Structure formats: C-alpha cells, structure tokens
Amino acid sequence: MAGMNAESSALASEPHKAKVIEERAWYARPKSEVLQLLQTDPLKGLSPEEAAKRLAQYGPNELAAEKKTSSWKMLLEQFTSILIVILLAATVVSAVLGETLDALIIFIIVIACAVLGFVQEYRASKAMEALKKMAALTAPVVRGGEECQIPAAEVVPGDIVILNTGEKVPADCLLLEAVNLKAEEAALTGESMPVSKEAGIVLAPETALGDRRNMVFAATVINYGRGRGVVVATGMQTEFGRIAGLMQEVEAPPTPLEQRLDVVGKWLGVLCLAVVGLVTGVEVLLRGEPLLAMFIWGVSLAVAAVPEALPAVVTGALSIGMQRMARNNAIVRRLPAVETLGCTGVICSDKTGTLTKNEMTVREVYVDGEVYEVTGVGYEPKGEFRQQGVAVAPKPSLMRLAEIMALCNDAALVRREEAWSLMGDPTEGALVVVAEKAGLAVEDLRRERPRLGEIPFDSERKCMTTVHSEGEGQVAYVKGAPEVLLAKATHLLEKGKVLPLTPEKRREILALNEAMARRALRVLAGAFRELPPGFRSYTPEEVERDLVFVGLMGMIDPPREEVKAAIKTCQEAGVRAV
C-alpha cells in the first residue's frame, strides 16, 4: 500500500502527467486501484478546486487543432505555384524592357488570381471554425458530490462521468457501473454493431482496443443502458486523439490539377530558357548581332510564350465550383481541392448510415400462422399492416406481440420539431415504432405495466427478458433469436388461444424464419410466460422456460431514398460505385 501511495503521489506531482496516463493499461487494473491512482472519489468525484488544477495541468479536453495558417501566409501561398512565379518573372522582365503596359496587365492578372484564391480559402476556414463552435458538447459529471453539466472541454482525468443513452462519451473512461450498457464504436473501431460493456472486470494487458469491454472511449456514443465511468485520458491522450495525431502528421498530397500545373510550369520554364539560349546563340554566332540586344530579344520571345490568362482561367473555374458546392452545404477548405472530385473514378462506400439510414424498420410480422406486411420508413410512427396489399386492423395476437416488443425494450422515440429520432439501440427502436403503428401508446403502456425485474440480453442466451405487473399477477416478456425462443417454448399463442407447440409447428416457424432471413430481414421472436404472484427469482433458469411463443418480426435497414438517383448520377459521370 505504501508503494501504491508513493506511485499516486508521484503521478500527482508529475508535470507531464497526461503522457504517463496515456501509457497505462487502465483496462488491466482493478477499478479500486485506478480510483486510487487518479485520487478521486467514485461517489463525490473531484472537488471544483481540484478539477480546476487538473484542467490547468492537462489542458482542455479537446483535440489539438492543426496549426492555424495566418492570413498573410495564406495570401503568400497563392504565389507559390511555378506558373505564378514564371508570370512574376515575366512581369519584371517586361518592365525592364520598357513594356510597361504588358507588365501592368500581367501583374494585375497575378494579383487578381491570388486575391480570388485567398478570399475563397479564408471564407472556408472561417466557416470551418463556426462549425466547430456549433459542435461544442457538454458532459454530465459528478463534482463535489453533485451531478452537473459542464463543457466537454473542461473534463479532466479523475472526473466521474455519467453515461446515459444517446449521449456522446466525452473522454476515455474506465467503467465503474454498467447497466445493460452498449456503445456504438464505429467512429473508432469501424464496428457497426453496438458493443456490450461490463464494469468491474480486469482484462489482459494485450487486449485489443475493440475488446476492451470495461472501457468506453471519447467520440463514441452510448446507445443503450446507463453507467458511470472514471476519466483516464482526455484530449490527444484518448484513443481517438491518437488517431487524430496520426492524421495530422500526414501531409495532404497535391491534387491532380496542382500536379499538372506544376508540370506545365516546369516545361514553360525550360521552354523559356531554351528560347533565350537558342535565339541569343543563333543571332550572335551566325549573324554577329550584339550579345545584349539578342539576349533582350530572346527574353521578349520567352515572355510572349507565357500564357498569362491560364492562372486566371483556372482560378476562376475553381472558384465557381467552390461557390456551387457551398450552395449545396459542402465546405471546401483549399481551392484546388474542388478539382479532385472531377478526377474521381471510383467511390467506395459502406452501407450502414451512408447508403442506408441506420434506422431499422420492421417490414414483416408473423402471428397466427399469417404474415403481415408493414408500411412506413424510419422512426416516424406512421404506417399500416397489410395482407396481399390490403390494409387490415391488427388482430389480438399481433397486438400481444407488439406489447411484448414494446415492453421488453429500453429504446424511446423522441420528437424534435418535425423530425423523429431515437434514444437507444436501432433494432429496439424499430420495435417501438411498429408498436406505435399498431396503435399502442408505448410510454403510457410502460407506466401502466411497470418493470419489476430484468434479465439483460447477452450473446450466449441470445435473448432479453423483462418482468412486468399485469393485473393481480406478473408476466415475463421475452424477445430474442427465433430458434432460441422456440427451444424454450412449450406452447403457442394462436388466434387468442394458448395451444401446445407441436413439432410440425416448430418446423413451420423455423422455415418461415429462414425465408425471412433470405430476404435480408433481421428476425426477432417474441414470447411470454405468466408468473405466479410473489415470484421474485428473476434468473434465466427460472424465468426463461415453459414460454408461450407469439410470433416473429422481420426488419431491415432501408436504403435512403436518394441512393438510387445518386448511383445513377455516378454511372452517368463515369464513376464506378463500390
């Protein structure tokens, strides 16, 4: 213990403590040890005074910005292309030769190109800064024993962060509590499915980033459950910050247009020197003309060969493209980058959230031996149930299945202005939406039948169970993989009656499940079990047996409406979409 206290003391006095923290495998330590090392209280958090000290020591919890280019440097960079340099040289030569008007015209063209490019890039940089300010986040933390909202930039190592569904994680945290906690880590690891998290476990030091289930990371989103975590890294010391650091070390290559203009500029330079040398040599050696007069004549010819209008035409065309993209809400930081899009030959795209909405939608429902089609897209609770194209009213068994899916569920729909959004897992959100389409007021239903117990989903059981009060008794609602629920079920709800689940019926349901899966639908089953009054042994072994199977719901992440037109446009432009 003395050694541990000494280590904590050294950590607190270390002037570059953030670097030390970065190198520690926090996921491989017990949470009690981590709390002691970070000198923080899991219930009270840091005091405001200690938080202020750490903020001064570590700096703000934000990614290091790229070195800001000054306005003067941005302007001078407009004169760095070889073509512009040649035009400046032509201006000087023309002035020396007494061609004042030519020199003035060339100089005006150069200045106009530089000013136009500078103005466009300056506006783009200011727009980027404005976007960053709009994206400023807040974070719920415990300071001095009280929960409060602070700017995410003020989060420091040792802070106790509250993790709620739908919120972005402000910094890398070791979990202290986790209740059904899942995080969407696609921004960090590329894994599209939510990752289940667990507090209190200690992992091996060599555990890969995507397998660190006892941690949540900055810039990821909590999309299920709740929890608490202690901040172990902020800013550039986070895993996301490391990636940002690597990205900043990479120099952007010149665009195809910049490369071609450089080639043109170099060839013009070589051509000018060749013309001067050839004219001077021929006239002096073969015709005996004065050296100085022939040199001036050769320079004049070289200046005449320079296309003064080319930079103006290029800059003007790029500026028009930049303005058009700005009108379509696309900000381009550097003028030559506009041209890069025109050189694109292949676009490689992922599916979820890009070609699709990342909004799961129930398309088919199976109950009573019949399949219903469900209309509507996304999280807006508008749609109807159809059979053979004809709208039908939901029958009792369908309503029972909708109740199961709505109550055995932690997602919630939120309406902001005219748009509907989701707090929670996209799959569970789809189940809430279909329940609303069936005519259920989900929030009212949850208040009427409060949750008494819960058995969270895990990948081994492949199901989730919640227990609710119903009348004088209680009932367990189960949702999960169809084959798992069929194995746990002994009866079937059909047309309002509970009947024995025969082997033939099992095979029929499994065959339908496979058919729905072949149509690219993700299928979940629903079942229930009535429990005796006073039942309190909410364990999988006691609850998830002798179930009454109700039905199936097949869902899909639908493509965006504009995808077909976008791919057609790519094909017409000669761009291959992968």
Coordinates of C-alpha atoms in Angstrom, one line a residue:
M1 CA 0.0 0.0 0.0
A2 CA 2.9 2.3 0.7
G3 CA 4.2 1.7 -2.7
M4 CA 0.8 2.4 -4.2
N5 CA 0.6 5.7 -2.3
A6 CA 4.1 6.7 -3.5
E7 CA 3.0 6.0 -7.0
S8 CA -0.1 8.1 -6.6
S9 CA 2.0 10.9 -5.2
A10 CA 4.5 10.8 -8.0
L11 CA 1.6 10.8 -10.5
A12 CA 0.1 13.9 -9.0
S13 CA 3.3 15.8 -9.0
E14 CA 4.4 14.8 -12.5
P15 CA 4.3 17.9 -14.7
H16 CA 3.7 15.8 -17.8
K17 CA 1.2 13.5 -16.1
A18 CA -1.0 13.2 -19.2
K19 CA 1.8 11.3 -21.0
V20 CA 2.1 9.0 -18.1
I21 CA -1.6 8.3 -18.1
E22 CA -1.6 7.6 -21.8
E23 CA 0.9 4.8 -21.3
R24 CA -1.1 3.0 -18.6
A25 CA -3.2 -0.1 -19.4
W26 CA -6.1 1.0 -17.3
Y27 CA -8.3 -1.8 -18.6
A28 CA -5.9 -4.3 -17.0
R29 CA -6.2 -2.8 -13.5
P30 CA -9.0 -3.2 -10.8
K31 CA -11.2 -0.2 -10.6
S32 CA -10.3 0.4 -7.0
E33 CA -6.6 0.7 -8.0
V34 CA -7.5 3.1 -10.8
L35 CA -9.5 5.3 -8.5
Q36 CA -6.6 5.4 -6.0
L37 CA -4.1 6.2 -8.7
L38 CA -6.3 9.0 -10.0
Q39 CA -7.0 10.2 -6.4
T40 CA -10.8 10.5 -7.0
D41 CA -13.9 9.5 -5.1
P42 CA -16.3 7.3 -7.0
L43 CA -19.4 8.9 -5.4
K44 CA -18.3 12.5 -4.9
G45 CA -15.9 12.9 -7.8
L46 CA -13.3 15.7 -7.8
S47 CA -13.8 18.9 -6.0
P48 CA -14.2 22.0 -8.2
E49 CA -10.8 23.3 -6.9
E50 CA -9.0 20.0 -7.8
A51 CA -10.7 19.9 -11.2
A52 CA -9.5 23.5 -11.9
K53 CA -5.9 22.5 -11.0
R54 CA -6.1 19.4 -13.3
L55 CA -7.5 21.5 -16.1
A56 CA -4.6 23.9 -15.9
Q57 CA -2.2 20.9 -15.7
Y58 CA -3.6 18.8 -18.6
G59 CA -5.1 21.5 -20.7
P60 CA -8.6 21.4 -22.3
N61 CA -10.2 18.1 -23.3
E62 CA -10.1 18.7 -27.0
L63 CA -8.1 17.6 -30.0
A64 CA -5.1 19.7 -30.9
A65 CA -6.1 21.9 -33.7
E66 CA -3.9 21.9 -36.8
K67 CA -1.5 24.9 -36.9
K68 CA -3.7 27.8 -37.9
T69 CA -2.4 29.4 -41.1
S70 CA -2.2 33.2 -40.7
S71 CA -3.9 35.4 -43.2
W72 CA -0.6 36.7 -44.5
K73 CA 0.8 33.1 -45.0
M74 CA -2.5 32.1 -46.7
L75 CA -2.1 35.0 -49.1
L76 CA 1.6 34.3 -49.8
E77 CA 0.8 30.7 -50.6
Q78 CA -1.2 31.9 -53.6
F79 CA 2.1 32.9 -55.2
T80 CA 3.9 29.6 -54.7
S81 CA 2.9 27.8 -57.9
I82 CA 5.6 27.6 -60.6
L83 CA 3.2 29.2 -63.2
I84 CA 2.7 32.2 -61.0
V85 CA 6.4 32.5 -60.4
I86 CA 7.0 32.5 -64.1
L87 CA 4.4 35.2 -64.6
L88 CA 6.0 37.3 -61.9
A89 CA 9.3 36.9 -63.7
A90 CA 7.7 37.9 -66.9
T91 CA 6.3 41.0 -65.2
V92 CA 9.8 42.0 -64.1
V93 CA 11.3 41.4 -67.5
S94 CA 8.6 43.3 -69.3
A95 CA 9.1 46.2 -67.0
V96 CA 12.8 46.2 -67.5
L97 CA 12.3 46.1 -71.3
G98 CA 10.1 49.1 -71.1
E99 CA 6.9 47.2 -71.9
T100 CA 5.1 48.9 -69.0
L101 CA 1.5 48.1 -70.3
D102 CA 2.3 44.4 -70.7
A103 CA 4.0 44.3 -67.3
L104 CA 1.0 46.0 -65.7
I105 CA -1.5 43.7 -67.3
I106 CA 0.4 40.5 -66.3
F107 CA 0.8 41.9 -62.7
I108 CA -2.9 42.6 -62.5
I109 CA -3.8 39.1 -63.6
V110 CA -1.4 37.6 -61.0
I111 CA -2.8 39.7 -58.2
A112 CA -6.4 39.0 -59.2
C113 CA -5.8 35.2 -59.1
A114 CA -4.1 35.5 -55.7
V115 CA -6.8 37.6 -54.2
L116 CA -9.6 35.4 -55.5
G117 CA -8.0 32.2 -54.2
F118 CA -7.2 33.9 -50.8
V119 CA -10.8 35.2 -50.4
Q120 CA -12.3 31.7 -51.1
E121 CA -10.0 29.8 -48.8
Y122 CA -10.3 32.5 -46.0
R123 CA -14.1 32.2 -46.1
A124 CA -13.9 28.4 -46.0
S125 CA -11.6 28.5 -42.9
K126 CA -14.0 30.8 -41.1
A127 CA -16.9 28.5 -41.9
M128 CA -15.0 25.6 -40.5
E129 CA -14.3 27.5 -37.3
A130 CA -18.0 28.4 -37.0
L131 CA -19.0 24.7 -37.4
K132 CA -16.6 23.7 -34.6
K133 CA -18.1 26.2 -32.2
M134 CA -21.6 24.9 -33.1
A135 CA -20.5 21.4 -32.3
A136 CA -19.4 22.2 -28.7
L137 CA -20.6 19.5 -26.3
T138 CA -21.5 19.3 -22.7
A139 CA -20.9 16.4 -20.3
P140 CA -22.7 15.2 -17.1
V141 CA -20.1 14.8 -14.3
V142 CA -20.1 14.5 -10.6
R143 CA -18.2 17.4 -9.0
G144 CA -18.1 17.8 -5.2
G145 CA -20.8 15.1 -4.8
E146 CA -23.3 16.9 -7.1
E147 CA -24.2 16.0 -10.7
C148 CA -23.7 18.9 -13.0
Q149 CA -23.4 19.6 -16.8
I150 CA -20.0 21.1 -17.8
P151 CA -18.5 21.9 -21.2
A152 CA -16.8 18.7 -22.5
A153 CA -13.6 20.7 -22.9
E154 CA -13.4 21.0 -19.1
V155 CA -13.5 17.3 -18.4
V156 CA -10.2 16.2 -16.7
P157 CA -8.6 12.8 -15.7
G158 CA -10.3 11.6 -12.5
D159 CA -13.7 13.1 -13.3
I160 CA -16.7 10.8 -12.7
V161 CA -18.8 10.9 -15.8
I162 CA -22.5 9.9 -16.0
L163 CA -23.2 7.8 -19.1
N164 CA -26.7 7.9 -20.5
T165 CA -28.4 6.6 -23.6
G166 CA -28.0 8.8 -26.6
E167 CA -25.1 10.8 -25.3
K168 CA -21.6 11.1 -26.7
V169 CA -18.7 9.9 -24.4
P170 CA -16.5 13.0 -23.6
A171 CA -13.3 11.2 -22.8
D172 CA -11.8 7.7 -22.4
C173 CA -13.3 6.2 -19.2
L174 CA -12.9 3.0 -17.2
L175 CA -16.4 1.8 -16.2
L176 CA -17.4 1.9 -12.6
E177 CA -21.0 0.9 -13.2
A178 CA -22.8 -0.5 -16.3
V179 CA -26.4 -1.5 -16.6
N180 CA -27.2 -3.0 -20.0
L181 CA -24.6 -0.6 -21.3
K182 CA -23.8 -0.7 -25.1
A183 CA -21.7 1.7 -27.0
E184 CA -21.5 2.4 -30.7
E185 CA -17.8 2.5 -31.5
A186 CA -17.9 2.7 -35.3
A187 CA -16.1 6.0 -35.3
L188 CA -13.2 4.4 -33.5
T189 CA -13.1 0.8 -34.5
G190 CA -15.3 0.5 -37.6
E191 CA -17.6 -2.0 -35.8
S192 CA -21.1 -1.1 -36.8
M193 CA -22.9 -3.2 -34.2
P194 CA -23.2 -1.8 -30.6
V195 CA -20.6 -3.2 -28.2
S196 CA -21.7 -4.6 -24.9
K197 CA -19.9 -3.1 -21.9
E198 CA -19.2 -4.5 -18.4
A199 CA -17.9 -2.9 -15.3
G200 CA -15.6 -4.5 -12.7
I201 CA -13.7 -6.9 -15.0
V202 CA -10.0 -6.9 -15.4
L203 CA -8.6 -7.7 -18.8
A204 CA -5.2 -8.8 -20.0
P205 CA -2.7 -6.1 -20.9
E206 CA -2.5 -7.3 -24.5
T207 CA -6.3 -7.0 -25.1
A208 CA -7.1 -5.3 -28.4
L209 CA -8.9 -2.0 -28.5
G210 CA -12.1 -3.4 -29.8
D211 CA -12.3 -6.0 -27.0
R212 CA -11.8 -3.6 -24.0
R213 CA -15.3 -4.2 -22.7
N214 CA -14.6 -2.4 -19.4
M215 CA -13.9 0.9 -21.1
V216 CA -15.8 3.5 -23.2
F217 CA -13.9 5.9 -25.5
A218 CA -14.1 9.5 -26.5
A219 CA -16.2 10.3 -29.6
T220 CA -18.3 7.1 -29.3
V221 CA -22.0 7.1 -28.4
I222 CA -23.9 5.3 -25.7
N223 CA -26.9 3.9 -27.5
Y224 CA -28.2 1.5 -24.8
G225 CA -28.4 1.4 -21.0
R226 CA -26.6 3.6 -18.5
G227 CA -23.4 3.7 -16.4
R228 CA -20.7 5.6 -14.7
G229 CA -17.0 5.9 -15.6
V230 CA -13.8 7.5 -14.3
V231 CA -11.9 9.5 -16.9
V232 CA -8.5 8.1 -17.5
A233 CA -7.4 10.1 -20.6
T234 CA -8.5 13.4 -22.2
G235 CA -7.7 15.3 -25.4
M236 CA -4.9 14.0 -27.5
Q237 CA -4.2 11.2 -25.0
T238 CA -7.5 9.5 -25.8
E239 CA -7.6 6.7 -28.4
F240 CA -9.4 9.0 -30.7
G241 CA -6.8 11.6 -30.1
R242 CA -4.0 9.3 -31.1
I243 CA -5.8 8.7 -34.5
A244 CA -6.2 12.5 -34.9
G245 CA -2.4 12.9 -34.1
L246 CA -1.5 10.4 -36.8
M247 CA -3.8 12.1 -39.3
Q248 CA -2.2 15.5 -38.6
E249 CA 1.2 14.0 -39.4
V250 CA 0.1 13.1 -42.9
E251 CA 0.7 15.8 -45.5
A252 CA -2.0 16.2 -48.0
P253 CA -0.7 15.2 -51.5
P254 CA -1.1 17.8 -54.3
T255 CA -4.2 17.4 -56.3
P256 CA -4.1 16.2 -59.9
L257 CA -4.6 19.7 -61.1
E258 CA -1.8 21.1 -59.0
Q259 CA 0.5 18.3 -60.3
R260 CA -0.4 19.1 -63.9
L261 CA 0.0 22.8 -63.5
D262 CA 3.4 22.2 -61.9
V263 CA 4.4 20.1 -65.0
V264 CA 3.1 22.9 -67.3
G265 CA 5.1 25.4 -65.3
K266 CA 8.3 23.4 -65.4
W267 CA 8.0 22.9 -69.1
L268 CA 7.3 26.6 -69.7
G269 CA 10.4 27.4 -67.6
V270 CA 12.5 25.0 -69.6
L271 CA 11.0 26.4 -72.9
C272 CA 11.7 30.0 -71.9
L273 CA 15.3 29.2 -71.2
A274 CA 15.7 27.2 -74.4
V275 CA 14.2 30.1 -76.4
V276 CA 16.5 32.7 -74.8
G277 CA 19.6 30.4 -75.4
L278 CA 18.7 29.5 -78.9
V279 CA 17.8 33.0 -80.1
T280 CA 20.8 34.5 -78.5
G281 CA 23.2 31.8 -79.7
V282 CA 22.0 31.8 -83.3
E283 CA 21.9 35.5 -83.8
V284 CA 25.3 36.2 -82.1
L285 CA 27.2 33.2 -83.5
L286 CA 25.8 33.1 -87.0
R287 CA 24.8 36.7 -87.8
G288 CA 27.2 38.5 -85.5
E289 CA 24.5 40.6 -83.8
P290 CA 25.3 42.3 -80.4
L291 CA 25.0 39.9 -77.5
L292 CA 22.9 42.2 -75.2
A293 CA 20.4 43.1 -77.9
M294 CA 19.9 39.5 -78.9
F295 CA 19.5 38.4 -75.2
I296 CA 16.8 41.0 -74.7
W297 CA 15.1 39.9 -77.9
G298 CA 15.2 36.2 -76.7
V299 CA 13.7 37.2 -73.3
S300 CA 10.9 39.1 -75.1
L301 CA 10.0 36.0 -77.1
A302 CA 10.1 33.8 -73.9
V303 CA 7.8 36.2 -72.1
A304 CA 5.4 36.2 -75.1
A305 CA 5.2 32.4 -74.8
V306 CA 3.9 32.5 -71.2
P307 CA 0.1 32.0 -71.1
E308 CA -0.8 34.9 -68.8
A309 CA -4.5 34.0 -68.8
L310 CA -4.1 30.4 -67.8
P311 CA -3.9 31.0 -64.0
A312 CA -6.9 33.4 -64.2
V313 CA -9.0 30.8 -66.1
V314 CA -8.1 28.0 -63.6
T315 CA -8.7 30.1 -60.5
G316 CA -12.0 31.4 -61.9
A317 CA -13.2 27.9 -62.7
L318 CA -12.3 26.5 -59.3
S319 CA -14.0 29.5 -57.6
I320 CA -17.2 28.8 -59.4
G321 CA -17.0 25.2 -58.4
M322 CA -16.3 26.2 -54.8
Q323 CA -19.4 28.5 -54.7
R324 CA -21.6 25.8 -56.2
M325 CA -20.5 23.3 -53.6
A326 CA -21.1 25.9 -50.8
R327 CA -24.7 26.4 -52.0
N328 CA -25.1 22.6 -51.5
N329 CA -23.7 22.9 -47.9
A330 CA -20.3 21.5 -48.8
I331 CA -17.3 23.5 -47.5
V332 CA -14.1 23.2 -49.4
R333 CA -11.0 24.4 -47.5
R334 CA -8.5 24.6 -50.3
L335 CA -9.4 25.9 -53.8
P336 CA -7.5 23.2 -55.8
A337 CA -9.3 20.5 -53.9
V338 CA -12.5 21.4 -55.8
E339 CA -11.0 19.8 -58.9
T340 CA -10.3 16.5 -57.1
L341 CA -13.9 15.5 -57.3
G342 CA -13.8 15.8 -61.0
C343 CA -10.9 13.3 -61.2
T344 CA -12.8 10.7 -59.1
G345 CA -13.1 7.4 -60.9
V346 CA -14.2 5.0 -58.1
I347 CA -16.3 5.8 -55.0
C348 CA -16.1 3.1 -52.2
S349 CA -18.9 3.4 -49.7
D350 CA -20.0 1.5 -46.7
K351 CA -23.7 0.6 -46.2
T352 CA -24.9 1.5 -42.7
G353 CA -25.6 5.2 -42.3
T354 CA -24.4 6.0 -45.8
L355 CA -26.4 4.1 -48.3
T356 CA -29.0 3.2 -45.6
K357 CA -30.5 5.4 -42.9
N358 CA -29.2 3.3 -39.9
E359 CA -32.8 3.3 -38.9
M360 CA -34.1 -0.3 -38.6
T361 CA -37.6 -0.7 -39.9
V362 CA -40.0 -3.7 -39.3
R363 CA -41.2 -4.9 -42.7
E364 CA -42.9 -8.2 -41.9
V365 CA -44.8 -9.7 -38.9
Y366 CA -45.8 -13.3 -38.4
V367 CA -48.6 -14.3 -36.0
D368 CA -51.5 -16.7 -36.1
G369 CA -49.8 -18.6 -39.0
E370 CA -50.1 -15.5 -41.2
V371 CA -47.6 -12.9 -42.5
Y372 CA -48.4 -9.2 -42.4
E373 CA -46.5 -6.5 -44.4
V374 CA -45.8 -3.3 -42.5
T375 CA -45.5 0.1 -44.4
G376 CA -43.6 3.2 -43.3
V377 CA -39.9 4.0 -43.2
G378 CA -37.6 5.1 -40.4
Y379 CA -38.6 6.2 -36.9
E380 CA -41.8 8.1 -37.8
P381 CA -44.6 6.0 -36.3
K382 CA -46.8 6.2 -39.3
G383 CA -47.7 3.1 -41.3
E384 CA -50.2 0.3 -41.6
F385 CA -50.4 -3.5 -41.6
R386 CA -51.3 -5.2 -44.9
Q387 CA -52.2 -8.6 -46.3
Q388 CA -52.0 -9.1 -50.0
G389 CA -51.8 -5.3 -50.4
V390 CA -54.9 -4.6 -48.4
A391 CA -54.7 -2.7 -45.1
V392 CA -56.1 -4.7 -42.2
A393 CA -56.6 -3.9 -38.5
P394 CA -54.2 -5.6 -36.1
K395 CA -55.6 -8.7 -34.5
P396 CA -55.2 -9.7 -30.8
S397 CA -52.2 -11.9 -31.3
L398 CA -50.4 -9.1 -33.3
M399 CA -51.2 -6.6 -30.5
R400 CA -49.8 -9.1 -28.0
L401 CA -46.6 -9.4 -29.9
A402 CA -46.4 -5.6 -30.2
E403 CA -46.8 -5.3 -26.4
I404 CA -44.0 -7.8 -25.8
M405 CA -41.6 -6.0 -28.2
A406 CA -42.5 -2.5 -26.7
L407 CA -42.2 -3.5 -23.0
C408 CA -39.1 -5.8 -23.3
N409 CA -37.3 -2.8 -24.7
D410 CA -35.1 0.1 -23.5
A411 CA -35.4 2.4 -26.5
A412 CA -37.5 5.5 -26.7
L413 CA -38.8 7.7 -29.6
V414 CA -38.2 11.5 -29.3
R415 CA -39.8 14.1 -31.5
R416 CA -37.8 17.3 -32.1
E417 CA -39.7 19.9 -34.1
E418 CA -40.9 17.9 -37.2
A419 CA -38.4 15.0 -37.1
W420 CA -38.4 11.8 -35.1
S421 CA -35.2 10.4 -33.5
L422 CA -34.3 7.5 -31.3
M423 CA -32.7 7.2 -27.9
G424 CA -31.3 3.6 -27.8
D425 CA -30.5 0.7 -30.0
P426 CA -31.7 0.9 -33.6
T427 CA -33.2 -2.6 -33.5
E428 CA -35.2 -1.9 -30.4
G429 CA -36.2 1.5 -31.9
A430 CA -37.8 -0.4 -34.8
L431 CA -39.8 -2.5 -32.4
V432 CA -41.1 0.6 -30.6
V433 CA -42.1 2.2 -33.9
V434 CA -44.1 -0.9 -35.0
A435 CA -45.9 -1.0 -31.6
E436 CA -46.9 2.7 -32.2
K437 CA -48.1 1.8 -35.7
A438 CA -50.3 -1.0 -34.1
G439 CA -52.0 1.7 -32.1
L440 CA -50.1 1.3 -28.8
A441 CA -49.1 4.4 -26.8
V442 CA -45.8 2.9 -25.7
E443 CA -44.9 5.4 -22.9
D444 CA -48.4 5.1 -21.4
L445 CA -48.1 1.3 -21.6
R446 CA -44.8 1.3 -19.8
R447 CA -46.3 3.4 -17.0
E448 CA -49.3 1.1 -16.7
R449 CA -47.2 -2.0 -16.5
P450 CA -44.0 -1.0 -14.6
R451 CA -40.9 -3.2 -14.9
L452 CA -40.4 -5.4 -11.8
G453 CA -37.4 -7.3 -13.0
E454 CA -35.0 -7.7 -15.8
I455 CA -32.6 -10.3 -17.3
P456 CA -30.4 -8.4 -19.8
F457 CA -29.5 -9.6 -23.2
D458 CA -26.2 -11.5 -23.6
S459 CA -24.7 -13.2 -26.6
E460 CA -24.8 -16.6 -25.1
R461 CA -28.5 -16.7 -24.3
K462 CA -29.4 -14.6 -27.3
C463 CA -32.5 -13.2 -25.7
M464 CA -33.7 -10.5 -23.2
T465 CA -36.4 -10.8 -20.6
T466 CA -38.3 -8.2 -18.6
V467 CA -41.0 -8.9 -15.9
H468 CA -44.0 -6.6 -15.5
S469 CA -47.0 -6.3 -13.3
E470 CA -50.3 -7.3 -15.1
G471 CA -53.5 -7.2 -13.2
E472 CA -53.0 -9.0 -9.9
G473 CA -50.1 -11.0 -11.1
Q474 CA -47.0 -10.6 -13.2
V475 CA -45.8 -11.7 -16.6
A476 CA -42.4 -12.2 -18.2
Y477 CA -41.9 -10.9 -21.8
V478 CA -39.0 -12.4 -23.8
K479 CA -37.6 -11.3 -27.1
G480 CA -34.6 -12.9 -28.9
A481 CA -33.4 -15.3 -31.6
P482 CA -36.4 -17.4 -33.0
E483 CA -34.6 -20.7 -32.7
V484 CA -33.7 -19.9 -29.0
L485 CA -37.2 -18.9 -28.0
L486 CA -38.7 -21.9 -29.8
A487 CA -36.4 -24.2 -27.8
K488 CA -37.6 -22.6 -24.6
A489 CA -41.3 -22.6 -25.6
T490 CA -43.9 -25.3 -24.8
H491 CA -47.0 -23.5 -26.1
L492 CA -48.1 -21.2 -28.9
L493 CA -50.5 -18.3 -28.9
E494 CA -52.8 -18.6 -32.0
K495 CA -55.9 -16.6 -32.6
G496 CA -56.2 -15.7 -28.9
K497 CA -55.8 -19.3 -27.6
V498 CA -52.8 -20.9 -25.9
L499 CA -52.1 -24.2 -27.7
P500 CA -49.4 -26.9 -27.4
L501 CA -46.4 -26.2 -29.6
T502 CA -46.2 -29.2 -31.9
P503 CA -43.1 -30.4 -33.7
E504 CA -44.8 -29.6 -37.0
K505 CA -45.5 -26.0 -35.9
R506 CA -41.9 -25.6 -34.8
R507 CA -40.6 -26.7 -38.2
E508 CA -43.1 -24.3 -39.9
I509 CA -41.9 -21.3 -37.9
L510 CA -38.2 -22.1 -38.4
A511 CA -38.8 -22.5 -42.1
L512 CA -40.5 -19.1 -42.2
N513 CA -37.7 -17.6 -40.2
E514 CA -35.2 -18.9 -42.7
A515 CA -37.3 -17.5 -45.6
M516 CA -37.4 -14.0 -44.0
A517 CA -33.6 -14.1 -43.4
R518 CA -33.1 -14.9 -47.1
R519 CA -34.9 -11.7 -47.9
A520 CA -32.3 -9.9 -45.9
L521 CA -34.5 -9.4 -42.9
R522 CA -33.2 -9.5 -39.4
V523 CA -35.7 -11.6 -37.4
L524 CA -36.6 -11.4 -33.7
A525 CA -39.2 -13.6 -31.9
G526 CA -41.5 -12.7 -29.0
A527 CA -42.8 -14.9 -26.2
F528 CA -44.3 -14.6 -22.7
R529 CA -44.8 -16.5 -19.5
E530 CA -47.3 -15.8 -16.8
L531 CA -45.6 -15.9 -13.3
P532 CA -47.3 -16.6 -10.0
P533 CA -47.9 -13.8 -7.6
G534 CA -44.9 -13.2 -5.3
F535 CA -42.5 -14.7 -7.8
R536 CA -39.1 -13.0 -7.3
S537 CA -36.5 -15.4 -8.6
Y538 CA -35.6 -13.4 -11.8
T539 CA -33.0 -15.7 -13.2
P540 CA -32.7 -17.2 -16.7
E541 CA -33.2 -20.7 -15.4
E542 CA -36.3 -19.9 -13.5
V543 CA -38.0 -17.4 -15.9
E544 CA -37.0 -18.3 -19.4
R545 CA -38.7 -21.7 -19.7
D546 CA -42.2 -23.0 -20.5
L547 CA -42.7 -20.0 -22.7
V548 CA -45.7 -19.2 -24.9
F549 CA -44.4 -18.4 -28.4
V550 CA -46.3 -15.5 -30.0
G551 CA -44.7 -14.5 -33.3
L552 CA -41.8 -13.1 -35.4
M553 CA -40.9 -9.6 -36.6
G554 CA -38.6 -9.1 -39.6
M555 CA -36.8 -5.8 -40.0
I556 CA -34.3 -4.2 -42.4
D557 CA -32.2 -1.0 -42.5
P558 CA -33.8 0.6 -45.6
P559 CA -31.8 2.4 -48.3
R560 CA -32.0 6.2 -48.4
E561 CA -34.5 7.4 -51.0
E562 CA -31.8 9.4 -52.8
V563 CA -29.4 6.5 -53.1
K564 CA -30.7 5.2 -56.4
A565 CA -30.5 8.6 -58.1
A566 CA -27.0 9.2 -56.6
I567 CA -25.7 5.9 -58.0
K568 CA -27.3 6.7 -61.4
T569 CA -25.6 10.1 -61.4
C570 CA -22.2 8.4 -60.7
Q571 CA -22.7 5.9 -63.5
E572 CA -23.6 8.7 -66.0
A573 CA -20.5 10.6 -64.9
G574 CA -18.3 7.6 -65.5
V575 CA -17.7 7.0 -61.8
R576 CA -17.9 3.4 -60.5
A577 CA -19.6 3.0 -57.1
V578 CA -18.4 0.1 -55.0

